[in-house]
PDB file of C-alpha atoms and ligand atoms in Angstrom:
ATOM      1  CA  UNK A   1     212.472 128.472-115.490  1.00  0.00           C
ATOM      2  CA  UNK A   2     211.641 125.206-114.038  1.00  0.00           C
ATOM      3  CA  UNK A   3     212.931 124.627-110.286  1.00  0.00           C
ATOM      4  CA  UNK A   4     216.235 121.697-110.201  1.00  0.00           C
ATOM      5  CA  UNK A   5     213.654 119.248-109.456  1.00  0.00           C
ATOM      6  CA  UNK A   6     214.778 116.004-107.265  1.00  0.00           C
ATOM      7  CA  UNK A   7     216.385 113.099-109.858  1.00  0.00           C
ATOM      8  CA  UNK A   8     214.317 110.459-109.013  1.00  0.00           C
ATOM      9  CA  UNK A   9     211.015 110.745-107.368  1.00  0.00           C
ATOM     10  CA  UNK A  10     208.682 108.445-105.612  1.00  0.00           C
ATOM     11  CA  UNK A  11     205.189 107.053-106.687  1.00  0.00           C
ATOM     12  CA  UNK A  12     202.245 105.127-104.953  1.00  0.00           C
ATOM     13  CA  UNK A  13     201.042 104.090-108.329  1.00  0.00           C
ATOM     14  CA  UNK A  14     197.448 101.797-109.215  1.00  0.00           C
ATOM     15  CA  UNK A  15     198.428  99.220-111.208  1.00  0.00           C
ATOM     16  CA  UNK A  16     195.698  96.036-112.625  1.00  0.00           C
ATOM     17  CA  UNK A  17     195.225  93.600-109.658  1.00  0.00           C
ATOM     18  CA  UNK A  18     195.355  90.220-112.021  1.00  0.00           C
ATOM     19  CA  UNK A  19     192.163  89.036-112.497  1.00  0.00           C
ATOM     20  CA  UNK A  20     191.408  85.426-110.392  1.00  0.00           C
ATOM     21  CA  UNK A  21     190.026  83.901-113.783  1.00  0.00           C
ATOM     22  CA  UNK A  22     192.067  84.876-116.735  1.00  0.00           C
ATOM     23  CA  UNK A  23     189.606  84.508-119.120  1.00  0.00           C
ATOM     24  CA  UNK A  24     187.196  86.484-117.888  1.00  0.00           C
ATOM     25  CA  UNK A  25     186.298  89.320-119.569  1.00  0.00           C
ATOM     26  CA  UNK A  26     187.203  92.750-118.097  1.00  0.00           C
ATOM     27  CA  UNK A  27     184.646  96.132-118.215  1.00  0.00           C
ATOM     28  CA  UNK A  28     184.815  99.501-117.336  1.00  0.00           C
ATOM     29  CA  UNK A  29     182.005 102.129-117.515  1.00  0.00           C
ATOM     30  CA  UNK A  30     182.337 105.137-118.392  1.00  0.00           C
ATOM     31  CA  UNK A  31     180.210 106.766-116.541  1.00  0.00           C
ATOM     32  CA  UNK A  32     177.645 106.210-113.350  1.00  0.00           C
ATOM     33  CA  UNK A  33     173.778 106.124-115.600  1.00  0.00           C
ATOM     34  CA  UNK A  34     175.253 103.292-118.050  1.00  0.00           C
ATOM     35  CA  UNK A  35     176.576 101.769-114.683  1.00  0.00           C
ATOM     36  CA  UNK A  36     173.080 101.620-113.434  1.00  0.00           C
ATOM     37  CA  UNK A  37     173.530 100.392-110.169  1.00  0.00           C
ATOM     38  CA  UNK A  38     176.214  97.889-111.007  1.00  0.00           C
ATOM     39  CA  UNK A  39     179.636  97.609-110.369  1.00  0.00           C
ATOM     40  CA  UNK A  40     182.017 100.757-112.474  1.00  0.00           C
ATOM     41  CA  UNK A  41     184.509  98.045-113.136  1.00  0.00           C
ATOM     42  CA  UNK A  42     185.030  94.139-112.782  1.00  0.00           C
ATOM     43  CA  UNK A  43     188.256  94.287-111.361  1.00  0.00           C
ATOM     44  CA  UNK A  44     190.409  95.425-108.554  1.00  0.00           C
ATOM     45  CA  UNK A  45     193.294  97.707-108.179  1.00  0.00           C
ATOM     46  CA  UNK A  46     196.556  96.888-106.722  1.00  0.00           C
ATOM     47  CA  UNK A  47     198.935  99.867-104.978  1.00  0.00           C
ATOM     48  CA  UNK A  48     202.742  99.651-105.281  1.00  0.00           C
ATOM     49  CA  UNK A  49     205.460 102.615-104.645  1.00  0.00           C
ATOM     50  CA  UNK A  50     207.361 103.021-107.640  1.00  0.00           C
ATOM     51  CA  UNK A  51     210.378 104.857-108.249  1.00  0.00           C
ATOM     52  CA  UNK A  52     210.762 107.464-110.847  1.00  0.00           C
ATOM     53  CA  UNK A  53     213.047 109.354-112.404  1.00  0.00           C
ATOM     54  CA  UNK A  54     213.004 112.925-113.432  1.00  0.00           C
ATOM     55  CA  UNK A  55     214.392 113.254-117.313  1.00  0.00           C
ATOM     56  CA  UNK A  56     214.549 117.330-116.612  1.00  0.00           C
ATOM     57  CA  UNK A  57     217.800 117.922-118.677  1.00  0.00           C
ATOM     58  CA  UNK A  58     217.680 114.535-119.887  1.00  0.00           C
ATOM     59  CA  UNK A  59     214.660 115.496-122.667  1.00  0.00           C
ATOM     60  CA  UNK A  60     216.368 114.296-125.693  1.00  0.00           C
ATOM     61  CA  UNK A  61     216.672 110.696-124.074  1.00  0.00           C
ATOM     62  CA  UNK A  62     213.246 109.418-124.901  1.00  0.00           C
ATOM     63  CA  UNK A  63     212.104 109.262-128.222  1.00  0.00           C
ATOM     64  CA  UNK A  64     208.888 108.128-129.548  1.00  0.00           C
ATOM     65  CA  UNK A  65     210.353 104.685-131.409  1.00  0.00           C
ATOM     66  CA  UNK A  66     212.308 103.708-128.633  1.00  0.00           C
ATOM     67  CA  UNK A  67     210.899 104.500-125.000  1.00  0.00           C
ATOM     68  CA  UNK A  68     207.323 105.199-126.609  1.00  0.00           C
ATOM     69  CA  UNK A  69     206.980 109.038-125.544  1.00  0.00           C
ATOM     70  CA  UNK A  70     208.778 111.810-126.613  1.00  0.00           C
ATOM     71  CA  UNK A  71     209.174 115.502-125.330  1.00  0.00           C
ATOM     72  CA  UNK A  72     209.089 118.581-127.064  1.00  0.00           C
ATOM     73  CA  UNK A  73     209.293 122.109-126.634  1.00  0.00           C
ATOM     74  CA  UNK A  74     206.903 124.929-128.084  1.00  0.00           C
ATOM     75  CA  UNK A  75     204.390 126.866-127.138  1.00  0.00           C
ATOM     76  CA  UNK A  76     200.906 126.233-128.431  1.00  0.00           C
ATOM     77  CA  UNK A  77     199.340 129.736-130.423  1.00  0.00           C
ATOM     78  CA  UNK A  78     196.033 129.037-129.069  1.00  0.00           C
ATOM     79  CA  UNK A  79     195.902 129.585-125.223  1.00  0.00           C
ATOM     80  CA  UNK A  80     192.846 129.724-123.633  1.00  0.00           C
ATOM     81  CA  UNK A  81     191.254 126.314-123.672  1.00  0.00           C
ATOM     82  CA  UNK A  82     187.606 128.197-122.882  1.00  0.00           C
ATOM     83  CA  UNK A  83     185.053 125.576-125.149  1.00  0.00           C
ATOM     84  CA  UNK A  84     185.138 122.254-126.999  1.00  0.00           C
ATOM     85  CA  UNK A  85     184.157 124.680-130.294  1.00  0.00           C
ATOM     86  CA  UNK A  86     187.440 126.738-129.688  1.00  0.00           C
ATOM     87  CA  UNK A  87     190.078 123.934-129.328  1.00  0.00           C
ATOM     88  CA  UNK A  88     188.840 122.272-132.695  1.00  0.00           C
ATOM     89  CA  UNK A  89     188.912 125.233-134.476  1.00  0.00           C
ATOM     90  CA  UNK A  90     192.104 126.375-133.633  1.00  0.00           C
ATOM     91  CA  UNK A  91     194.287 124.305-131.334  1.00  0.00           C
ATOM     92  CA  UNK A  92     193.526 121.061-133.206  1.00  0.00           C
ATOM     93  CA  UNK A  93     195.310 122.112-136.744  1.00  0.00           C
ATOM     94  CA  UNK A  94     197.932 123.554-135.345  1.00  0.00           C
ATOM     95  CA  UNK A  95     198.855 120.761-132.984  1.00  0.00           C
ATOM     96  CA  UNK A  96     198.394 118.292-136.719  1.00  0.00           C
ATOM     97  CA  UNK A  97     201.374 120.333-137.731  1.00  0.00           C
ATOM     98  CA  UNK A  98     203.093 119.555-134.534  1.00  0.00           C
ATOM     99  CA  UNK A  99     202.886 116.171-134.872  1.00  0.00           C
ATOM    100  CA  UNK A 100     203.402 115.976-138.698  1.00  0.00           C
ATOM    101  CA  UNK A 101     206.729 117.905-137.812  1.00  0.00           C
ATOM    102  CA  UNK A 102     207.702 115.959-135.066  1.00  0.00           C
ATOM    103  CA  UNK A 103     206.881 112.508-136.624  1.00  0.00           C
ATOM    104  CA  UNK A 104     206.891 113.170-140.020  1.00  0.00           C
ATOM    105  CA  UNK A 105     203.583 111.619-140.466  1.00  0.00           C
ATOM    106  CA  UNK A 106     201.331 112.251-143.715  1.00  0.00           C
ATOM    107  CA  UNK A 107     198.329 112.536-142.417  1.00  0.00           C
ATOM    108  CA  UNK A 108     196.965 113.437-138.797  1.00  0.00           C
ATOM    109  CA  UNK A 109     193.442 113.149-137.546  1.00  0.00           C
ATOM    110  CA  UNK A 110     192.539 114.228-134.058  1.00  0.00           C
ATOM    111  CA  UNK A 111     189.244 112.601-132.683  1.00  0.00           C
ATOM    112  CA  UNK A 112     188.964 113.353-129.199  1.00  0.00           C
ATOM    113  CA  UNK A 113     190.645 115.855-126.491  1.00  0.00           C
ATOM    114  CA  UNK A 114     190.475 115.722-122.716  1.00  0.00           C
ATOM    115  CA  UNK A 115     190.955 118.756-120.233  1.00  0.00           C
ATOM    116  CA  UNK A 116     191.710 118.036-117.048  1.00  0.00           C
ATOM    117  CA  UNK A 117     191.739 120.470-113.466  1.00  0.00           C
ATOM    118  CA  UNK A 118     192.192 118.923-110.986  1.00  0.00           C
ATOM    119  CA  UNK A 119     190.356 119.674-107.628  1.00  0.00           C
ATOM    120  CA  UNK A 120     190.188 117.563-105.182  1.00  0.00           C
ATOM    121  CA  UNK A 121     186.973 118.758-104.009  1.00  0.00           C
ATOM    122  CA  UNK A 122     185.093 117.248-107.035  1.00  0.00           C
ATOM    123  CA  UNK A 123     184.033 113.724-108.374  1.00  0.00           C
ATOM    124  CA  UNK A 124     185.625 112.595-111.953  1.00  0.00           C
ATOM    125  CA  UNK A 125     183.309 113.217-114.304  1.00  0.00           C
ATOM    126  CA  UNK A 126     182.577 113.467-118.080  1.00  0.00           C
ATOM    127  CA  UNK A 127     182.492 117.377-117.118  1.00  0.00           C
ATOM    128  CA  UNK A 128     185.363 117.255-114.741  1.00  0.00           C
ATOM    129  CA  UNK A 129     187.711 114.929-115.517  1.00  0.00           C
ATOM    130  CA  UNK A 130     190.270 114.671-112.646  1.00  0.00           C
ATOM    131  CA  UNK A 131     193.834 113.160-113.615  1.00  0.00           C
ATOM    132  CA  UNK A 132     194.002 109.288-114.033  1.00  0.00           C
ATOM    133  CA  UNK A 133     195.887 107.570-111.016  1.00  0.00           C
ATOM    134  CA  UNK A 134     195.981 104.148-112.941  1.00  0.00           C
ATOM    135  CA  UNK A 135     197.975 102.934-114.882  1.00  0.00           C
ATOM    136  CA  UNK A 136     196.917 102.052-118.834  1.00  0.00           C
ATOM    137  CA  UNK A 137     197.369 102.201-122.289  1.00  0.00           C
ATOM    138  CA  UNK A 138     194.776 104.075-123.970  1.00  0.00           C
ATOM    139  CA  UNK A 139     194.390 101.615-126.888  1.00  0.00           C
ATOM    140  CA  UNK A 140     194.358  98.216-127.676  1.00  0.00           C
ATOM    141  CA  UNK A 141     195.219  96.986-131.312  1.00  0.00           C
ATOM    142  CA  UNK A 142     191.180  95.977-131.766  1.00  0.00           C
ATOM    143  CA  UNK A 143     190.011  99.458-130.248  1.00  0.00           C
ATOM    144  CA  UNK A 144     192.842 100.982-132.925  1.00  0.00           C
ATOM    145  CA  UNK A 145     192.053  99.203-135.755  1.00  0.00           C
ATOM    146  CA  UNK A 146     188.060 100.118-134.844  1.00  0.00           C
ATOM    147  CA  UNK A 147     188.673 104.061-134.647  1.00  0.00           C
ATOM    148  CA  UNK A 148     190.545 104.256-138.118  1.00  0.00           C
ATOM    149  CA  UNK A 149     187.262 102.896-139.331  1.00  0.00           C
ATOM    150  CA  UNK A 150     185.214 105.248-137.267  1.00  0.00           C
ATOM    151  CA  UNK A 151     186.522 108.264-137.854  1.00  0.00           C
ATOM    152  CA  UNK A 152     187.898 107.594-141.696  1.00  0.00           C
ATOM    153  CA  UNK A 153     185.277 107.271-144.836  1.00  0.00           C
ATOM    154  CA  UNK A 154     185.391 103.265-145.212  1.00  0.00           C
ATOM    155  CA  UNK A 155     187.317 102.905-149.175  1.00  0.00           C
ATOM    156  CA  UNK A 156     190.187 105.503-146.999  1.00  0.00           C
ATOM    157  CA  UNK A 157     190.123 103.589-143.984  1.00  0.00           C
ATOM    158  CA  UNK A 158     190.840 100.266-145.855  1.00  0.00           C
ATOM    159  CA  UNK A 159     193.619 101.949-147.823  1.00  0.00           C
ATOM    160  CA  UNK A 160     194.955 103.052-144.837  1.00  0.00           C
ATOM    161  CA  UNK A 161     195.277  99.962-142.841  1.00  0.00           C
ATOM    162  CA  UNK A 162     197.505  98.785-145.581  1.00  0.00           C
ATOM    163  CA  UNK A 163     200.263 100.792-144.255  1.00  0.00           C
ATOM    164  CA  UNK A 164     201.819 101.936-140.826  1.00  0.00           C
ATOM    165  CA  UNK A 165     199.441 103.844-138.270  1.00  0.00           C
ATOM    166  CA  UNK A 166     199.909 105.157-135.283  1.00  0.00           C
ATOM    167  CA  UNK A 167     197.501 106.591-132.182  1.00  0.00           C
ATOM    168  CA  UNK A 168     199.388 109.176-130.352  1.00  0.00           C
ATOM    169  CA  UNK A 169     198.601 111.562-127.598  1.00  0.00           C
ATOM    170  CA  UNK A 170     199.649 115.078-127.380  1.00  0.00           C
ATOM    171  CA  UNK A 171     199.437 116.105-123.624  1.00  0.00           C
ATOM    172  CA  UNK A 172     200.432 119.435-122.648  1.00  0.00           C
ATOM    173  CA  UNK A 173     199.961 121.477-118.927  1.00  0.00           C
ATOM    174  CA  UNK A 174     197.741 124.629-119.333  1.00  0.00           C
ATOM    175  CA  UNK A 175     198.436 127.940-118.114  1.00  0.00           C
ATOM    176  CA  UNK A 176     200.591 126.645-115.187  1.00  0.00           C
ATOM    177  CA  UNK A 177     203.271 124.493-114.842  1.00  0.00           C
ATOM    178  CA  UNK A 178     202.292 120.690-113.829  1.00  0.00           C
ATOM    179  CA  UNK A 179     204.412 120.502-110.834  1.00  0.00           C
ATOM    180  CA  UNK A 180     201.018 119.000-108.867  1.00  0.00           C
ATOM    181  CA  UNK A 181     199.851 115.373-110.282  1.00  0.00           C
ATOM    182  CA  UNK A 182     202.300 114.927-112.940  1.00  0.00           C
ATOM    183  CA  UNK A 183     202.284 112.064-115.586  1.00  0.00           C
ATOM    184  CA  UNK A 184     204.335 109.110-114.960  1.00  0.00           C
ATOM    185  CA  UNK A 185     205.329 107.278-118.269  1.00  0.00           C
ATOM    186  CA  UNK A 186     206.726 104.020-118.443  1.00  0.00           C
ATOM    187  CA  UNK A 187     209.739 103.204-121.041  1.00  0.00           C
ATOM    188  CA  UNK A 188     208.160 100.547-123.242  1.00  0.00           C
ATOM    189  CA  UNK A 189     211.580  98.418-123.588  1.00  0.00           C
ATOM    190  CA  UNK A 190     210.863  97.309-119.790  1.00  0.00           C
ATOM    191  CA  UNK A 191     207.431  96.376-120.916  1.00  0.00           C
ATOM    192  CA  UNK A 192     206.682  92.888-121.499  1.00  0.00           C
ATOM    193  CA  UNK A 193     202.984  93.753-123.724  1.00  0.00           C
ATOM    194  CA  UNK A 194     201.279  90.308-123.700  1.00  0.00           C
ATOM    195  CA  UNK A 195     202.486  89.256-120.240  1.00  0.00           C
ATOM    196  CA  UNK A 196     201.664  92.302-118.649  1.00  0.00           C
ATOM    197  CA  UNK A 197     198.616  93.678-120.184  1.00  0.00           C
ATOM    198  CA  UNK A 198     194.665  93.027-120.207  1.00  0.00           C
ATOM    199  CA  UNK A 199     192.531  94.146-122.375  1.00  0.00           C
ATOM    200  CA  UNK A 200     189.592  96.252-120.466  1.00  0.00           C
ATOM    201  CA  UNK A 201     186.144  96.633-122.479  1.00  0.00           C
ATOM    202  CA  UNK A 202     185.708 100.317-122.175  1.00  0.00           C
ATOM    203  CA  UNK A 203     181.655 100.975-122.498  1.00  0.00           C
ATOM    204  CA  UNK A 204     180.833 104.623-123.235  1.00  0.00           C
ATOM    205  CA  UNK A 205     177.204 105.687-124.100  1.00  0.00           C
ATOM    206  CA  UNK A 206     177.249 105.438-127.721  1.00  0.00           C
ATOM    207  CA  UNK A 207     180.085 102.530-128.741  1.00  0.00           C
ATOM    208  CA  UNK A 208     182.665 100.276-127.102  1.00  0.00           C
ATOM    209  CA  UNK A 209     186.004 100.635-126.644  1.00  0.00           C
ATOM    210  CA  UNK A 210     189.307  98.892-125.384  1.00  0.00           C
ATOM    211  CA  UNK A 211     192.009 100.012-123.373  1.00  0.00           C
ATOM    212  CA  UNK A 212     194.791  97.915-121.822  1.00  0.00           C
ATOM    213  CA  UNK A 213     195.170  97.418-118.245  1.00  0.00           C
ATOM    214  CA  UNK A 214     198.693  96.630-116.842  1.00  0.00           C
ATOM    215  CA  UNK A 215     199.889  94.719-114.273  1.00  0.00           C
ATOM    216  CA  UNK A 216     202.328  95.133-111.749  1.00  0.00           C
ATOM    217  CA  UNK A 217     206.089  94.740-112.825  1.00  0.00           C
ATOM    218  CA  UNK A 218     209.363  95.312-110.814  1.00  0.00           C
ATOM    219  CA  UNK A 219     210.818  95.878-114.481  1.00  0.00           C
ATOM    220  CA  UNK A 220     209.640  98.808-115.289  1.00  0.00           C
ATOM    221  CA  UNK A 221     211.241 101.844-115.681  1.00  0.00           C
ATOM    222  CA  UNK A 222     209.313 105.347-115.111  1.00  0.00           C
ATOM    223  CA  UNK A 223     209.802 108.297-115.711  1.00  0.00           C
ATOM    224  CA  UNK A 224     208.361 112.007-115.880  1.00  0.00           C
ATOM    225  CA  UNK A 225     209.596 115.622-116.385  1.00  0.00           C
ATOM    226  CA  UNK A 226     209.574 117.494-113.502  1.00  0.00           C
ATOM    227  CA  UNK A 227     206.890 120.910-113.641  1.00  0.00           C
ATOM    228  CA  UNK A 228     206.332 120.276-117.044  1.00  0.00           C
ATOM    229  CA  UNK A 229     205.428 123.650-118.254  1.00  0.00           C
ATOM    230  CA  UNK A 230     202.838 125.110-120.871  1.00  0.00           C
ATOM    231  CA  UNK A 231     205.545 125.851-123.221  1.00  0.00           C
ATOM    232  CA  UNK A 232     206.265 121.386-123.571  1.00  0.00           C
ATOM    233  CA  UNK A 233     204.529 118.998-124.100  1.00  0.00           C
ATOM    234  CA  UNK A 234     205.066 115.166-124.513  1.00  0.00           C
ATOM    235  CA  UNK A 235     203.796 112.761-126.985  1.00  0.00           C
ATOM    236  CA  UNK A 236     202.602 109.422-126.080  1.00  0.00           C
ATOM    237  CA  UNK A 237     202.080 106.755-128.288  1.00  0.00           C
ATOM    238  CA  UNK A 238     199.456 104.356-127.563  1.00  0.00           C
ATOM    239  CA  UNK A 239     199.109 102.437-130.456  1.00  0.00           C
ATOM    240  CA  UNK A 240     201.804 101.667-133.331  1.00  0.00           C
ATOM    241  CA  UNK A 241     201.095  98.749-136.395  1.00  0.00           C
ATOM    242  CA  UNK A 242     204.402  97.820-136.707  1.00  0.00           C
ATOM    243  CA  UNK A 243     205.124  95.235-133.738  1.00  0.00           C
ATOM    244  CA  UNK A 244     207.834  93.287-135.412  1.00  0.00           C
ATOM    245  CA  UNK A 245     209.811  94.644-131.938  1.00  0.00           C
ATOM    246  CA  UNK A 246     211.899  97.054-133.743  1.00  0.00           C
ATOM    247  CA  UNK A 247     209.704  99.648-132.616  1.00  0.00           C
ATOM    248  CA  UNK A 248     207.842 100.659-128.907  1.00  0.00           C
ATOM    249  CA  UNK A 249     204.258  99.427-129.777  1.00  0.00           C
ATOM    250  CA  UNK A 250     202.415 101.774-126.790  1.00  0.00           C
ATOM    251  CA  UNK A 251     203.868 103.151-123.594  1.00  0.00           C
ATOM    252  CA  UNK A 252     202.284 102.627-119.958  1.00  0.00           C
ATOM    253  CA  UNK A 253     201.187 106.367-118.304  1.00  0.00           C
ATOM    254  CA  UNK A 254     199.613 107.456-115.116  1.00  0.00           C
ATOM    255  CA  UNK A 255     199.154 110.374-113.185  1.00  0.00           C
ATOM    256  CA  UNK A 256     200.775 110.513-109.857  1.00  0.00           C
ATOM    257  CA  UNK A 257     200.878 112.533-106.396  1.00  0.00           C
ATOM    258  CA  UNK A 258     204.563 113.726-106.072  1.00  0.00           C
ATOM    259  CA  UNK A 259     205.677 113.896-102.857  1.00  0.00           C
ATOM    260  CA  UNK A 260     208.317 116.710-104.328  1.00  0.00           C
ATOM    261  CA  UNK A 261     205.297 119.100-104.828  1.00  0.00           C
ATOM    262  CA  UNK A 262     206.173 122.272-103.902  1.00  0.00           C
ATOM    263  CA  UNK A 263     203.707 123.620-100.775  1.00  0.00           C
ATOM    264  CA  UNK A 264     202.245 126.587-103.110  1.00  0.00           C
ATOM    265  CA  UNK A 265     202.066 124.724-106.341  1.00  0.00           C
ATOM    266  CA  UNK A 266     198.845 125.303-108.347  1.00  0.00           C
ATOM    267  CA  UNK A 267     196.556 122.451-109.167  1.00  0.00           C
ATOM    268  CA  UNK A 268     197.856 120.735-112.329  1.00  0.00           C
ATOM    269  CA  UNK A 269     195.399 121.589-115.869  1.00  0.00           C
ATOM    270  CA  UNK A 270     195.927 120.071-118.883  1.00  0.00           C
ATOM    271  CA  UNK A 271     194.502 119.102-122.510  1.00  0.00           C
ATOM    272  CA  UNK A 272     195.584 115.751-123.926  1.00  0.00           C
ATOM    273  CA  UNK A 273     194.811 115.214-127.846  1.00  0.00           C
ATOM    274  CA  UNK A 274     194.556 111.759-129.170  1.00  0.00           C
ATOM    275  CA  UNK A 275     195.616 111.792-133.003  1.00  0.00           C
ATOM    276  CA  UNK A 276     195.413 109.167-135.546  1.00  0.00           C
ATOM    277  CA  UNK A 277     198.476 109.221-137.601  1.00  0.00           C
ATOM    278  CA  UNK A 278     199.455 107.781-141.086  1.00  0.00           C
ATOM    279  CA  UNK A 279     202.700 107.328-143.191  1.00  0.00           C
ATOM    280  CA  UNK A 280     202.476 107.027-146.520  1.00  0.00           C
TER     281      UNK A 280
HETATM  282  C1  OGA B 301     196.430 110.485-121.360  1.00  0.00           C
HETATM  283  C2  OGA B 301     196.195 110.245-119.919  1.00  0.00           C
HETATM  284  C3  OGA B 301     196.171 111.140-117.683  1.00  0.00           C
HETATM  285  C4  OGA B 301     196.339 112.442-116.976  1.00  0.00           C
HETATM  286  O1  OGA B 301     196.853 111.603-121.723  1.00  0.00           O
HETATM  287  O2  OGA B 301     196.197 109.556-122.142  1.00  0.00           O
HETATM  288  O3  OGA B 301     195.875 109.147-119.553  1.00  0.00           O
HETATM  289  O4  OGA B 301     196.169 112.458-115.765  1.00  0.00           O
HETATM  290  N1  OGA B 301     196.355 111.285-119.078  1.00  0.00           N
HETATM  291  O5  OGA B 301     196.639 113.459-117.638  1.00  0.00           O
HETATM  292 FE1   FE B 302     195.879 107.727-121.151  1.00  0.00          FE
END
């Protein structure tokens, strides 16, 4: 059973410093070689303490339409999270039930997974991804719109973008509860998307991508679920084609240090699915 966690936490949380030229065009390497001596990033970081509040018993509150994210409860069949080879072959389809279920979604396509362990005794790298202490959105609608055509045959992928998508992450804590760096999500309906978010170019090896950056806001209102444990997960959407407003578009995430850590806590693991998912 999880502990009776604190209500409301407190964060020291990176947010997107704005840029002093807001035209220029931000980028973000994804890793040190493509780098090559230059700069990561083009832009700067900006600390603030944020408060947050613990929705432990308070679950059913955020839904995936509204706030953006959405908890759920069930262990995942496959547990041990050993190779890349072993999570596609078996925790992928069953987690495209999980989110067909949940969503009621047609169709499901998983393209990518993270792991994360943290340890703080290690760079983040492409091998050992640490948790993300910034705040983003994984997707803008360009980057969106661009993996639907990468990772659907083209006639589908036109068919497709006829009617609603989504991109949503499944992120769940492995083998421990996530009582040490847990994620922070922000409820999209204190969100204000243009004014507050920048696109970032997101260069990997082989393509570009796009995430969003976000700014500061006293507005927002964050949230998390204290020692989240292997048997929950949450879903976070990062991308949704309908933005008439009737519907959260993307929610803001981070990871944060939680001064409410227990002492003896383990170091937080976890997997994190990204899913492209239709409606017929
Ligand atoms: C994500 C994400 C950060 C973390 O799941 O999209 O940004 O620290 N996760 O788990
Ligand atoms: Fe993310």
């Amino acid at each position: 059973m999880p502990r009776n966690g604190p209500k409301v936490t407190t964060g020291s949380v990176n947010f997107l410093a704005p840029p002093a030229d807001p035209k220029e065009t931000l980028f973000h390497y994804t890793n040190v070689e493509l780098a090559n001596g230059k700069d990561m990033k083009n832009y700067e970081l900006a600390r603030h303490t944020v408060q947050i509040e613990n929705l432990r018993g308070k679950e059913q509150s955020v839904s995936l339409d509204t706030t953006g994210f959405q908890y759920f409860r069930l262990a995942a069949s496959h547990k041990s999270f050993a190779t890349d080879e072993e999570i596609k072959e078996e925790y992928y389809p069953e987690s495209i039930e999980l989110i067909k279920k949940l969503t009621g979604a047609t169709k499901v396509v998983i393209f990518d997974h993270t792991i994360r362990r943290r340890d703080p005794g290690v760079a983040d790298t492409s091998e050992t991804r640490q948790p993300a202490a910034v705040v983003h959105g994984d997707q803008t609608t360009i980057s969106s719109v661009a993996r639907v055509h990468r990772h659907l045959p083209e006639p589908e992928a036109i068919e497709a973008l006829k009617r609603r998508f989504q991109i949503i992450n499944l992120w769940r804590p492995i083998a421990v509860p996530a009582y040490d760096w847990p994620l922070a999500l922000c409820d999209y309906r204190s969100v204000k998307r243009e004014q507050d978010t920048v696109p970032i170019k997101l260069i990997y090896p082989d393509f570009e991508g796009e995430l969003l950056g976000v700014k500061y806001s006293p507005d927002y209102k964050w949230k998390y679920l204290d020692g989240m444990t292997p048997e929950e997960g949450v879903l976070i959407k990062c991308f949704d084609s309908i933005q008439d407003g009737s519907v959260a578009i993307f929610t803001p995430h981070t990871a944060f240090e939680d001064p409410a850590t227990p002492q003896d806590a383990p170091y937080r693991r976890s997997i994190e699915l990204r899913a492209l998912v239709f409606y017929n």
